[in-house]
Coordinates of C-alpha atoms in Angstrom, one line a residue:
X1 CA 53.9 103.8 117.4
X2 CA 57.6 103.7 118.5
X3 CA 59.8 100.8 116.9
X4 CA 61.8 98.8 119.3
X5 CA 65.4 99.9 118.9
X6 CA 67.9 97.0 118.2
X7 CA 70.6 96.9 120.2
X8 CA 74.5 95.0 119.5
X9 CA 76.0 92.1 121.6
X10 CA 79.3 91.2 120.0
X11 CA 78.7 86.8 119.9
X12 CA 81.2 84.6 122.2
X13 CA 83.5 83.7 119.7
X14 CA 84.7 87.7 119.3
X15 CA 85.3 87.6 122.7
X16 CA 87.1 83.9 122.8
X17 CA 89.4 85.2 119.3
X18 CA 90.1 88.7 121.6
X19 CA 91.5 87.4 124.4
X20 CA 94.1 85.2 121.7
X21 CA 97.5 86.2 123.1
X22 CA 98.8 89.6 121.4
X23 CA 102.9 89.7 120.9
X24 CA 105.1 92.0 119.1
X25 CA 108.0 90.9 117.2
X26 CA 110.5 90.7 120.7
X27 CA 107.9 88.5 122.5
X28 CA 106.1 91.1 124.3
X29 CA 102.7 91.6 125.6
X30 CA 100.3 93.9 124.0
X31 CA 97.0 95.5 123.8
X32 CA 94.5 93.6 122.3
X33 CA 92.6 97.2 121.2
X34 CA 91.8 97.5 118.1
X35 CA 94.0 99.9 116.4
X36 CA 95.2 99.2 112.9
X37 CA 97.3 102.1 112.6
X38 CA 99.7 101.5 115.3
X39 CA 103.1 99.4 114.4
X40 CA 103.0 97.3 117.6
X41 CA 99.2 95.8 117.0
X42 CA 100.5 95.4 113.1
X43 CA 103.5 93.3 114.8
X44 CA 100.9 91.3 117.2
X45 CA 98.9 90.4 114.1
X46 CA 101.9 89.0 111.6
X47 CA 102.6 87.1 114.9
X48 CA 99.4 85.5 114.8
X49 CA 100.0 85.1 111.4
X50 CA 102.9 83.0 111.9
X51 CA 100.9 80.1 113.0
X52 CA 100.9 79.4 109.4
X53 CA 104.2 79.2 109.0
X54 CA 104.6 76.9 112.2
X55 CA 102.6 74.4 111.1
X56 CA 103.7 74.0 107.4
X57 CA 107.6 73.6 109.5
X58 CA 105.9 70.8 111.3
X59 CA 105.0 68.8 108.4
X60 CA 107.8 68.9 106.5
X61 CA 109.5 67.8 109.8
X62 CA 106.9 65.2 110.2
X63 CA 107.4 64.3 106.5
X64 CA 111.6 64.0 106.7
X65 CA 110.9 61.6 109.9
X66 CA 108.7 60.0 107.8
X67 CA 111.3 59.7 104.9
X68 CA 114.0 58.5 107.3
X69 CA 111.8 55.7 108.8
X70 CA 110.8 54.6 105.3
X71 CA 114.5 54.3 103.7
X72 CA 116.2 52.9 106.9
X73 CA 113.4 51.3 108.8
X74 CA 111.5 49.7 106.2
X75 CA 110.7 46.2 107.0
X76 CA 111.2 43.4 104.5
X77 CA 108.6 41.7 102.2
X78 CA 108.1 38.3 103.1
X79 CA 109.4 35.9 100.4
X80 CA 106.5 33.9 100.1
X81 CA 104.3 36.7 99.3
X82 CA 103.5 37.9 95.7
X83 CA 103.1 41.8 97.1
X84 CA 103.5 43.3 100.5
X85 CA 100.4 43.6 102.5
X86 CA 99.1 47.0 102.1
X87 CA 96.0 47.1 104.4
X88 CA 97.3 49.9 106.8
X89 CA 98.2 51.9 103.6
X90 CA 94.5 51.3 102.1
X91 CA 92.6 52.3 105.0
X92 CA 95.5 55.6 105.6
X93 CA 94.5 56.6 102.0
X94 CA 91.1 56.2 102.8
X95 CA 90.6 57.9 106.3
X96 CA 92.7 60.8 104.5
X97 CA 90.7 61.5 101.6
X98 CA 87.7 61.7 104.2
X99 CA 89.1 64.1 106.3
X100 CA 89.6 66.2 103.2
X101 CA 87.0 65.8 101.8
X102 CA 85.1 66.8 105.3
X103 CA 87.1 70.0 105.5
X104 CA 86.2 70.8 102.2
X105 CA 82.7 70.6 102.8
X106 CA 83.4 72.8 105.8
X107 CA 85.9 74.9 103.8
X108 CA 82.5 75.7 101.5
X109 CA 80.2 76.5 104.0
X110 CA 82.9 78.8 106.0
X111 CA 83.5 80.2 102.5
X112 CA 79.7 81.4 102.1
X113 CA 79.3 82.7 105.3
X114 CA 82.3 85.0 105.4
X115 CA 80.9 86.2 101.6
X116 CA 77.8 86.8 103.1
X117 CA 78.9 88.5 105.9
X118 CA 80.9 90.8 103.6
X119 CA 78.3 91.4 101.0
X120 CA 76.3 92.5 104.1
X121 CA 78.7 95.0 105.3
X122 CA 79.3 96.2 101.8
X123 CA 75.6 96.4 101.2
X124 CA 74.7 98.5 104.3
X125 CA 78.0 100.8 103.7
X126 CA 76.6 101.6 100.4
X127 CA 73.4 102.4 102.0
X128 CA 75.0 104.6 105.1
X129 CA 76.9 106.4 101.9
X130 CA 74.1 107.0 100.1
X131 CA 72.0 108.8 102.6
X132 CA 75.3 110.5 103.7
X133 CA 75.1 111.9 100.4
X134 CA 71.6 112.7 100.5
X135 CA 72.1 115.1 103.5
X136 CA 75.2 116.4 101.7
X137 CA 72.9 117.3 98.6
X138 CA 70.1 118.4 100.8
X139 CA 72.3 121.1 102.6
X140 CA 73.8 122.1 99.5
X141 CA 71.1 122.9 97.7
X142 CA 69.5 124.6 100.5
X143 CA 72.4 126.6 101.2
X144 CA 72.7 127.9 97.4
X145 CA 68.8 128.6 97.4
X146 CA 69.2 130.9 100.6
X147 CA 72.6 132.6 99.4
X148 CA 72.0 132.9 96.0
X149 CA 68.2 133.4 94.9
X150 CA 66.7 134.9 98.1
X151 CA 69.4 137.6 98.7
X152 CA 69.3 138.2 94.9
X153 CA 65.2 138.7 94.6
X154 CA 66.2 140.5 98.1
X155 CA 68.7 142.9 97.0
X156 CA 66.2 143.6 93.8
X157 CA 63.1 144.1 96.4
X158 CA 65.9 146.5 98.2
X159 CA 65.8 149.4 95.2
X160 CA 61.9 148.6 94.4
X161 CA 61.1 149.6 98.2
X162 CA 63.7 152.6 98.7
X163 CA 61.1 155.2 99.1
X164 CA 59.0 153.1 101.8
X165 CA 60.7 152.7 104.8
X166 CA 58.4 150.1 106.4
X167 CA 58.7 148.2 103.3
X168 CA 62.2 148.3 103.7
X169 CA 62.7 147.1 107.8
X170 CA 60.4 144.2 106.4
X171 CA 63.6 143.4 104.0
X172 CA 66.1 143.9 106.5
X173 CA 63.7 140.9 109.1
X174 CA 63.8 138.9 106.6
X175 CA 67.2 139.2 105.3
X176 CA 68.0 138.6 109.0
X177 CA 66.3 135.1 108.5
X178 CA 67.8 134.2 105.6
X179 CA 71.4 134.8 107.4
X180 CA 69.7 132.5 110.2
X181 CA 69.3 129.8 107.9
X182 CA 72.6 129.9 106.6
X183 CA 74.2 129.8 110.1
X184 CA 72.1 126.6 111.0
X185 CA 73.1 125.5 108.2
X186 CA 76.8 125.8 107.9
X187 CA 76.4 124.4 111.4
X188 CA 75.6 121.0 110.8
X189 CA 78.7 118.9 110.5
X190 CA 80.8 118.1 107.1
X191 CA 80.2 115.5 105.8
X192 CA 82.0 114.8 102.1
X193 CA 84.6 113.5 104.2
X194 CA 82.7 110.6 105.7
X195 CA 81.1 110.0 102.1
X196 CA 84.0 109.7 100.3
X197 CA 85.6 107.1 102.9
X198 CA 82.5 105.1 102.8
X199 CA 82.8 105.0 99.0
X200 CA 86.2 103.9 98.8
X201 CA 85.9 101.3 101.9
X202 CA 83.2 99.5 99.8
X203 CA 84.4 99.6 96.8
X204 CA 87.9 98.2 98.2
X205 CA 86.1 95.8 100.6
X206 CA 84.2 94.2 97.7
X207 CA 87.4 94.3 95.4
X208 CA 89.4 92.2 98.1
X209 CA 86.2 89.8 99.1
X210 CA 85.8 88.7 95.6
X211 CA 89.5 87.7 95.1
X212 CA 89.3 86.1 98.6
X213 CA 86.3 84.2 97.9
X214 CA 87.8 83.2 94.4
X215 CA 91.1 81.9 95.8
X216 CA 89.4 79.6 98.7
X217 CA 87.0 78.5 95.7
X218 CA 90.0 77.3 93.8
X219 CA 92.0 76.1 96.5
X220 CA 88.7 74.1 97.6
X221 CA 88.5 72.5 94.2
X222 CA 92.0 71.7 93.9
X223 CA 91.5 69.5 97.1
X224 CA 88.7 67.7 95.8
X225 CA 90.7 67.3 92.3
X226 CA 94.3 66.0 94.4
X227 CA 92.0 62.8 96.3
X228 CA 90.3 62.5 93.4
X229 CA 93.5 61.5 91.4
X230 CA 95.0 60.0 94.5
X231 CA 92.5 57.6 94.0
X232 CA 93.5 56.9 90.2
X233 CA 97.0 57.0 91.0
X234 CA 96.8 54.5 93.6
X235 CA 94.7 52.2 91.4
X236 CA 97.0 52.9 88.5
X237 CA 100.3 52.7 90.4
X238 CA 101.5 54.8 87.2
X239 CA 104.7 57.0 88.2
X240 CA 104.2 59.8 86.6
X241 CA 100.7 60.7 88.0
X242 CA 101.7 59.9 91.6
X243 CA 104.6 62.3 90.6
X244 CA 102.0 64.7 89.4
X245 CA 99.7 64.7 92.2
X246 CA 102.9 65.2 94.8
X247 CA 103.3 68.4 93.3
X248 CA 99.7 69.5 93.3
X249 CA 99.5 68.2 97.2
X250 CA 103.0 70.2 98.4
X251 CA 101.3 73.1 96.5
X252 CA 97.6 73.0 98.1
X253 CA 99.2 71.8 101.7
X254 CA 101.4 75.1 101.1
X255 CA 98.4 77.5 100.1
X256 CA 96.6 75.2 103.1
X257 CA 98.9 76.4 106.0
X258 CA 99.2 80.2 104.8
X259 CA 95.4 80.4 104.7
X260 CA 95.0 79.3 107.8
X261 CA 97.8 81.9 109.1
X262 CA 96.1 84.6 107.2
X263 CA 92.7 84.0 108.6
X264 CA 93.8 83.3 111.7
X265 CA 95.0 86.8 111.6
X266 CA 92.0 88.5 110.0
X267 CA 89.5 87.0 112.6
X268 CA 91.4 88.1 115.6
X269 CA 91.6 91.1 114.3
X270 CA 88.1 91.7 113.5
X271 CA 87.2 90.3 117.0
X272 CA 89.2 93.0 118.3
X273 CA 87.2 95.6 116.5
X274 CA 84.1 93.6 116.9
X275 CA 84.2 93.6 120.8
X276 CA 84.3 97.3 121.0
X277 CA 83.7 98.9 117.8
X278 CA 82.1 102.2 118.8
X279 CA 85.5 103.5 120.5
X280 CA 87.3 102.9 117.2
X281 CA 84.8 104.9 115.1
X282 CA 84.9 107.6 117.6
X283 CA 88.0 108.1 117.5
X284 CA 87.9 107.7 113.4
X285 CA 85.3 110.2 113.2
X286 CA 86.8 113.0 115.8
X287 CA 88.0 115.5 112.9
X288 CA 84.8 116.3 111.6
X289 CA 82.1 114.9 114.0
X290 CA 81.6 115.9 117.9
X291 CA 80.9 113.2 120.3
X292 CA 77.6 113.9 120.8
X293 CA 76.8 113.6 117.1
X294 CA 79.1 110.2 116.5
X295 CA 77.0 108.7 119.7
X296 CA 73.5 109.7 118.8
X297 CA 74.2 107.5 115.5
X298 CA 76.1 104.9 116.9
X299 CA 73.6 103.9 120.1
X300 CA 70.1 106.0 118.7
X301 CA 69.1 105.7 122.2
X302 CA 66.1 107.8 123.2
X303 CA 67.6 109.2 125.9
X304 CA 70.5 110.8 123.6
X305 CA 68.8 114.4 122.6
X306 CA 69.5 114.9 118.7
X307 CA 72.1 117.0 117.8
X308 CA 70.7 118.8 115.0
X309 CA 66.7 119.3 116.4
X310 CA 67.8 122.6 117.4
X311 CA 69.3 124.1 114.3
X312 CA 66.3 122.3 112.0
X313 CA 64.1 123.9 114.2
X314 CA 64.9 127.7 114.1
X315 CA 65.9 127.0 110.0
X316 CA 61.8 125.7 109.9
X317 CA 61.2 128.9 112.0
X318 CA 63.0 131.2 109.9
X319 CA 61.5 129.7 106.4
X320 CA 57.7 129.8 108.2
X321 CA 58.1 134.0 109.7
X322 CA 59.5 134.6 105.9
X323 CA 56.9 132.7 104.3
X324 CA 54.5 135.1 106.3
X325 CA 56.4 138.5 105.3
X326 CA 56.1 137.4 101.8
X327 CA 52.6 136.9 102.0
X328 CA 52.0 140.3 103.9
X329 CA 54.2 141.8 101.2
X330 CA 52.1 140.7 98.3
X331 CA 49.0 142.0 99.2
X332 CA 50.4 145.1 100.3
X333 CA 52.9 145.9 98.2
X334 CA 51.8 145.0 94.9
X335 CA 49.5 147.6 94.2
X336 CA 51.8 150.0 94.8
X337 CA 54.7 148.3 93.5
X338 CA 53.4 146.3 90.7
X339 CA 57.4 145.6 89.7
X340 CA 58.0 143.4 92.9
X341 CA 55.6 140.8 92.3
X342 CA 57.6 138.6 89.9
X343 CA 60.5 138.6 92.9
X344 CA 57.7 138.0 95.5
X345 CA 56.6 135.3 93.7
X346 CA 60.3 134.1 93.6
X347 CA 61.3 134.3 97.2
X348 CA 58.0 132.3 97.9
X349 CA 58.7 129.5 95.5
X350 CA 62.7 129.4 97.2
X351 CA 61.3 129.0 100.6
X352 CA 58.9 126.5 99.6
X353 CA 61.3 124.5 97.9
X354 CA 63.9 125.2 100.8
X355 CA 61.0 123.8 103.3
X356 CA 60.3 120.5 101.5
X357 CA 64.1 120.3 101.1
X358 CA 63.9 120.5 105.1
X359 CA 61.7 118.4 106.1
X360 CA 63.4 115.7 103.9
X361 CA 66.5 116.9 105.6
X362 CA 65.4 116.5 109.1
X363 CA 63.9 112.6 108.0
X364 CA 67.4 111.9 106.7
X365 CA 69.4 113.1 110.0
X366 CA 67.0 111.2 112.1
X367 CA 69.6 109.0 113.7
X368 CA 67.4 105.3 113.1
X369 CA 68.3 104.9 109.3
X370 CA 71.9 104.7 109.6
X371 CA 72.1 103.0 113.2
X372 CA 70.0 100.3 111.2
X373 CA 72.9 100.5 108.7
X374 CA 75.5 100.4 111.4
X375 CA 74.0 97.2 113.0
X376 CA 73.9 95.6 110.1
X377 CA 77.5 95.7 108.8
X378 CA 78.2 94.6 112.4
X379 CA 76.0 91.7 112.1
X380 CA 77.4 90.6 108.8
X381 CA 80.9 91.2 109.9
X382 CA 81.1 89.8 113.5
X383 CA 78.3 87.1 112.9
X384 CA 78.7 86.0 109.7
X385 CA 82.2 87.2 108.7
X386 CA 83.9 86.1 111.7
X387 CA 82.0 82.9 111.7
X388 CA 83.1 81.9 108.3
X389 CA 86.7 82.9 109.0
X390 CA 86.3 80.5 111.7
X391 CA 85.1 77.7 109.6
X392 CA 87.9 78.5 106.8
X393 CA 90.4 78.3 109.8
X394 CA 89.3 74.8 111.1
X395 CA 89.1 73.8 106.7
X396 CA 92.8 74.8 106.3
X397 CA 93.9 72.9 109.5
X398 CA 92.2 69.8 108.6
X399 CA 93.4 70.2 105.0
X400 CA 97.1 70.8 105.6
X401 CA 97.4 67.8 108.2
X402 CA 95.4 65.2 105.6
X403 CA 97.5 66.6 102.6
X404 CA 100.7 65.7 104.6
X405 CA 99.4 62.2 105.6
X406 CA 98.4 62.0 102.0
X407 CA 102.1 62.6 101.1
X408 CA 103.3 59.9 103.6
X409 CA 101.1 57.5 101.8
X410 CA 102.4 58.8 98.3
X411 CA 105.9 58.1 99.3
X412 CA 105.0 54.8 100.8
X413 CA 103.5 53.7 97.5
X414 CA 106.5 55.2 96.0
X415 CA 108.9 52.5 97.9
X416 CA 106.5 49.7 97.1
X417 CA 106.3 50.1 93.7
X418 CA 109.8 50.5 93.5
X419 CA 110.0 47.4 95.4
X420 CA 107.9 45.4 93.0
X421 CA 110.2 46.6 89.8
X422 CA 113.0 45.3 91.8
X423 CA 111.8 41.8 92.4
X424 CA 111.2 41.7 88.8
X425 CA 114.3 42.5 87.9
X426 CA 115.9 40.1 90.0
X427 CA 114.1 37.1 88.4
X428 CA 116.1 34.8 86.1
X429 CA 115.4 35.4 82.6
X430 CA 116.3 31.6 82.3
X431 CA 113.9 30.5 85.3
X432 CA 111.3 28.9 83.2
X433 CA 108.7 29.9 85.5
X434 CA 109.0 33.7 84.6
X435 CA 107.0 34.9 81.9
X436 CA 109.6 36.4 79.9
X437 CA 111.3 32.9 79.9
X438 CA 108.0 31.3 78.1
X439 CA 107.5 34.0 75.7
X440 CA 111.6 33.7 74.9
X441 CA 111.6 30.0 74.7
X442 CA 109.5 29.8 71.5
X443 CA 112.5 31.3 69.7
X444 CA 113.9 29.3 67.6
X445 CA 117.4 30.2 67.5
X446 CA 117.1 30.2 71.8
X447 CA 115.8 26.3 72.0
X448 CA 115.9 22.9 69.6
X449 CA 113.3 22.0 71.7
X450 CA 109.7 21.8 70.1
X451 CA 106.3 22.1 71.2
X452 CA 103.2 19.8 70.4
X453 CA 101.8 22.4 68.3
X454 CA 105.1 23.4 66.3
X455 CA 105.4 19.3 65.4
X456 CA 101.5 19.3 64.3
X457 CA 102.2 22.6 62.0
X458 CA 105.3 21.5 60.6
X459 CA 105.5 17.8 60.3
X460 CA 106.7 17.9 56.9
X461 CA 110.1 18.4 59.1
X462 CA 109.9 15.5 61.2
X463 CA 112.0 13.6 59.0
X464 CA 115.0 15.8 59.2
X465 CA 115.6 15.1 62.6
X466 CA 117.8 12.7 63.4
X467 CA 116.4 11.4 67.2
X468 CA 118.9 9.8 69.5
X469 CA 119.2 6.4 70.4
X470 CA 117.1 5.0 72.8
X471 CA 118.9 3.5 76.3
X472 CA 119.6 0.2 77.3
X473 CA 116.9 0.1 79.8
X474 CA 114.1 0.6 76.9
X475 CA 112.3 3.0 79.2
X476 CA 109.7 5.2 78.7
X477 CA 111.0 9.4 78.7
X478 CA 108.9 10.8 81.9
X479 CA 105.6 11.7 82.1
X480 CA 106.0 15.7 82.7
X481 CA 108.4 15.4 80.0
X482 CA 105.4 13.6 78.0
X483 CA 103.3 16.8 79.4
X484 CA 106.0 19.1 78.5
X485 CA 106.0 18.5 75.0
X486 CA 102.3 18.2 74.7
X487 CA 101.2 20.8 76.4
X488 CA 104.0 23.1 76.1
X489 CA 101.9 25.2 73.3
X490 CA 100.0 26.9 76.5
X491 CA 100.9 30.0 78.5
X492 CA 101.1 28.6 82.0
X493 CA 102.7 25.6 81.1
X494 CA 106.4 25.0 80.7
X495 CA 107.4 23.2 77.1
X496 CA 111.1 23.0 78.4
X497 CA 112.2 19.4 80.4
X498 CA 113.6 20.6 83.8
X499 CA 116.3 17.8 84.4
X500 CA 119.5 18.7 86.2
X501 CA 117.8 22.5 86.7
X502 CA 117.0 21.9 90.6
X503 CA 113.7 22.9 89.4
X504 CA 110.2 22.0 91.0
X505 CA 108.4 19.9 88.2
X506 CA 105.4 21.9 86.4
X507 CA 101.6 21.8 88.2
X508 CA 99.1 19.9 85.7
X509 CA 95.2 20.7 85.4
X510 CA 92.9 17.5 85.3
X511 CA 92.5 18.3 81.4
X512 CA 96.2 18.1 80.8
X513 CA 96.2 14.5 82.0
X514 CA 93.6 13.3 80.6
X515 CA 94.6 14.5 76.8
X516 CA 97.6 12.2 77.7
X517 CA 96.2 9.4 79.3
X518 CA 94.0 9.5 75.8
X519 CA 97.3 9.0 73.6
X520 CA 97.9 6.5 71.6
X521 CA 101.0 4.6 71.1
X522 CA 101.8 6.0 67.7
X523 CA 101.8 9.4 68.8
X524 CA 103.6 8.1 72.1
X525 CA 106.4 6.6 70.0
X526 CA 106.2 9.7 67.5
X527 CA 107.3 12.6 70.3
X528 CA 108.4 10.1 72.8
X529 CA 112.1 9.5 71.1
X530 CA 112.8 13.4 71.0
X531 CA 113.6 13.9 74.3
X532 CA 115.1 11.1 75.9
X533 CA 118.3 11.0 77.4

C-alpha cells in the first residue's frame, strides 16, 4: 500500500514577512532571495534590524517631551487640597502594568513556540545526519569487503587454480564483478560532507536556541518583577525604590527594543528562506550532489526516477552471478582442490554480508525517510519558528511602549512627591497647627505655658507661680482658652492660646465640651488665673 506523500506550503505569514521592503545601507532596493552569504542581503537585514533602534529613539524623544512638559507645564496644586489629585496617574499605572503584563503572557507563548519549532528542526537534522551516516557506513564497509577480502581470497584462488584454465576464466568473471561493484559504488555521491555540516548546524542551532530561549525567559521575568515593584513603589512612595525600578525599566525597555529589532530581522529572514527553500539547498548542495539526486530528496515525487536504482541494481546483480560461481565452484572444485575450500567459504560469507549490507543500503537511500526529515524542520521552522518570532516581535513592541509610559508615570510620581516634601517644608514650625509645632510645644525651655495634665502631675509646683492680677472687668479668660489648657494634653488639640496670632480658634469634639461644662468652680478658679491677660 503506497503512503500518501506530504507535500510543503510555506503559511501566509512567510509570504507577508517576504515581501517586507529589503534596503541596503544607501537606501536601495534589493532582492528579497534568500542568500546569507551575499553582503547586500546582510545590509538589507541590519536594516531591518534597525527598527529597534528607531523605536527605542522614539521614546526617549517621547520621554524628554514628557520631561519638558512636566518641569515647565506642570500645573499648580490647588491650595485647598491636602495632595494633588492623582486619578489619571492611577489608572496610567494601571492600564500600563496590563499591557505588560499581556505582552508577557504573549512574550511566553511566542517564546515556546519558536523553542519548539527549533527543537523540531534540530531533532529532524539529527535524524537526516544520522541516516546520512548510515549510508556513509554502509558504502564503506561494502567497499572494504569487495577490495579487500574478495580480491584477497581471489588472488589466493588465482595460484590454487593455475593448472585449470576453466577454473581460472571463472576467477577472472568474477573478479570482473567484484570491479562492478566497486564502480557502482564509488558512484554514488559523497557524502561525509553533507554529514559533517548537518552535525555542526545542530549542534550550533541548539547552542544558540538555548541562550535565546534563556535571555527572553529572563527578560520576561524581569518585566513581571519591574510592575511588580512599581506597584510597591507607588504605594510606598519611598525614593530609593522608585530610583531602583527606573533603572531596571530603562534597562528591560532597552533589551525590549533590540529584541524586537533582532527578531524582526531573524523572521524576515527565515521567511525568505522559508518561501523557497529548495533553490537555496540546491545551490548549497551543488559540489557534491547532482540535481537529479538533491530533487529526488527534496520533492520524493513518484514521478522523479531514483537516482541510485540503477547502480543498486547491477551491484545486487553482480553479488547474486558471484554467489552462483561460488557455489558452482565448491562442488566442483573442491575435490580436486581441497585447499580452496576455506577461501570459497570466505568469498561466500563476504558476498552475503555485502548483500544484507545492500539491501539495507538501498532502504536507506530510498528518498521517503529524509524527505519526511526535510518536512519536518520546515514545519518547525516556518510554522512554529516563525510563528513564535512573530509573537516575540508583537511582546517586545508592547513591552517597550508600556515600559516608557511606565517611566512617564515614575517621573510624575517623582515631581509629586517632591511636591509634597516641599509643602512641608514650607510650613511654619511656629504655626501651631503643624505637627511638629505640638510635639515642640511640650518643651519646656520653648513655652511657660502648661497643660492640664502637666498641672495634675506636678501640683506640688503650683505654688511657685506667681499668677497675674486679674483685670478690672473681673471677667472670665475665654472659653477655648479654658479648652486650651484642659485639653491641651491631646495630640489634635492645640494647648497654646492663639491671641494676637491671626489664627483660626481650635475645632472641639462634643467630649471636650462637655469635660468642661462638668468643671467645677475650684478647678475653674485653679487654672483659670494662669492665662489671663
Amino acid at each position: 500500500m503506497a503512503t500518501a506523500r506530504l507535500d510543503y506550503v510555506a503559511p501566509w505569514w512567510t509570504y507577508w514577512l517576504h515581501n517586507f521592503p529589503h534596503f541596503n545601507f544607501f537606501f536601495q532596493s534589493i532582492d528579497n532571495t534568500f542568500k546569507p552569504e551575499a553582503a547586500s542581503y546582510q545590509q538589507s537585514l541590519i536594516f531591518l534590524a534597525s527598527v529597534g533602534a528607531v523605536g527605542l529613539g522614539l521614546s526617549m524623544l517621547v520621554l524628554a517631551v514628557f520631561l519638558v512638559c512636566l518641569c515647565c507645564c506642570r500645573k499648580d496644586i490647588d491650595e485647598e487640597a491636602k495632595r494633588p489629585n492623582t486619578c489619571c496617574l492611577t489608572w496610567s499605572a494601571a492600564i500600563t502594568g496590563l499591557i505588560i503584563c499581556s505582552a508577557v503572557g504573549v512574550g511566553f507563548y511566542g517564546n515556546s513556540e519558536t523553542n519548539d519549532g527549533v527543537y523540531q528542526l534540530t531533532y529532524s537534522l539529527s535524524n537526516a545526519n544520522h541516516t546520512l551516516g548510515g549510508i556513509n557506513n554502509l558504502v564503506a564497509g561494502t567497499l572494504g569487503n569487495v577490495q579487500t577480502g574478495l580480491k584477497q581470497h581471489l588472488e589466493r584462488l588465482d595460484e590454487i587454480f593455475a593448472a585449470k584454465s576453466e577454473f581460472l576464466n571463472s576467477l577472472r568473471f568474477m573478479q570482473m564483478m567484484v570491479n562492478n561493484v566497486i564502480h557502482e559504488m564509488m558512484a554514488l555521491p559523497d557524502i561525509n560532507k553533507a554529514n559533517v555540516n548537518l552535525a555542526a548546524i545542530a549542534d550550533q542551532t541548539a547552542l544558540v536556541e538555548y541562550y535565546r530561549w534563556l535571555t527572553y525567559l529572563l527578560l520576561l521575568i524581569l518585566d513581571l518583577v519591574i510592575c511588580l515593584a512599581m506597584c510597591l513603589g507607588m504605594a510606598k512612595q519611598s525614593r530609593w525604590l522608585l530610583i531602583t525600578i527606573m533603572a531596571f525599566v530603562a534597562l528591560s525597555m532597552i533589551l525590549s527594543w533590540a529584541s524586537l529589532g533582532a527578531g524582526t530581522a531573524t523572521a524576515v529572514g527565515t521567511s525568505d528562506f522559508c518561501v523557497s527553500p529548495d533553490k537555496y539547498i540546491v545551490n548549497q548542495t551543488k559540489d557534491f550532489l547532482t540535481a537529479d539526486v538533491a530533487h529526488y530528496y527534496l520533492f520524493c515525487s513518484p514521478n522523479l526516477p531514483n537516482p541510485f536504482q540503477q547502480s543498486l541494481t547491477i551491484c545486487q546483480r553482480s553479488l547474486t552471478t558471484m554467489q552462483i560461481q561460488i557455489q558452482g565452484l565448491l562442488q566442483i572444485t573442491v575435490p580436486i582442490f581441497p585447499t580452496a575450500e576455506r577461501d570459497l567459504l570466505g568469498i561466500q560469507r563476504l558476498l552475503n554480508s555485502t548483500e544484507f549490507s545492500l539491501h539495507q543500503l538501498t532502504a536507506l537511500l530510498d528518498c521517503r525517510g529524509l524527505h519526511k526529515d526535510y518536512l519536518d524542520a520546515l514545519i518547525g521552522v516556518c510554522y512554529d519558528g516563525v510563528e513564535g518570532l512573530l509573537y516575540l516581535s508583537l511582546f517586545s513592541l508592547l513591552a517597550g511602549c508600556a515600559l516608557s509610559a511606565m517611566l512617564c508615570a515614575i517621573f510624575r510620581v517623582w515631581t509629586l512627591m517632591g511636591s509634597r516634601d516641599k509643602e512641608y517644608d514650607d510650613i511654619d514650625e511656629e504655626d501651631p497647627f503643624n505637627p511638629q509645632a505640638r510635639q515642640m510645644s511640650y518643651n519646656p525651655r520653648r513655652s511657660n505655658i502648661h497643660s492640664f495634665c502637666s498641672y495634675t502631675s506636678s501640683l506640688g509646683s503650683q505654688a511657685s507661680i506667681q499668677p497675674p492680677l486679674p483685670s478690672a472687668s473681673n471677667a472670665s479668660p475665654p472659653e477655648y482658652m479654658n479648652q486650651s489648657m484642659l485639653f491641651g494634653g491631646s495630640p489634635r488639640y492645640e494647648n497654646a492660646p492663639l491671641i494676637g496670632r491671626g489664627s483660626p480658634p481650635p475645632s472641639y469634639s462634643p467630649s471636650m465640651r462637655t469635660t468642661y461644662l462638668s468643671m467645677t468652680d475650684a478647678q475653674i478658679r485653679h487654672f483659670g488665673t494662669d492665662f489671663q491677660a
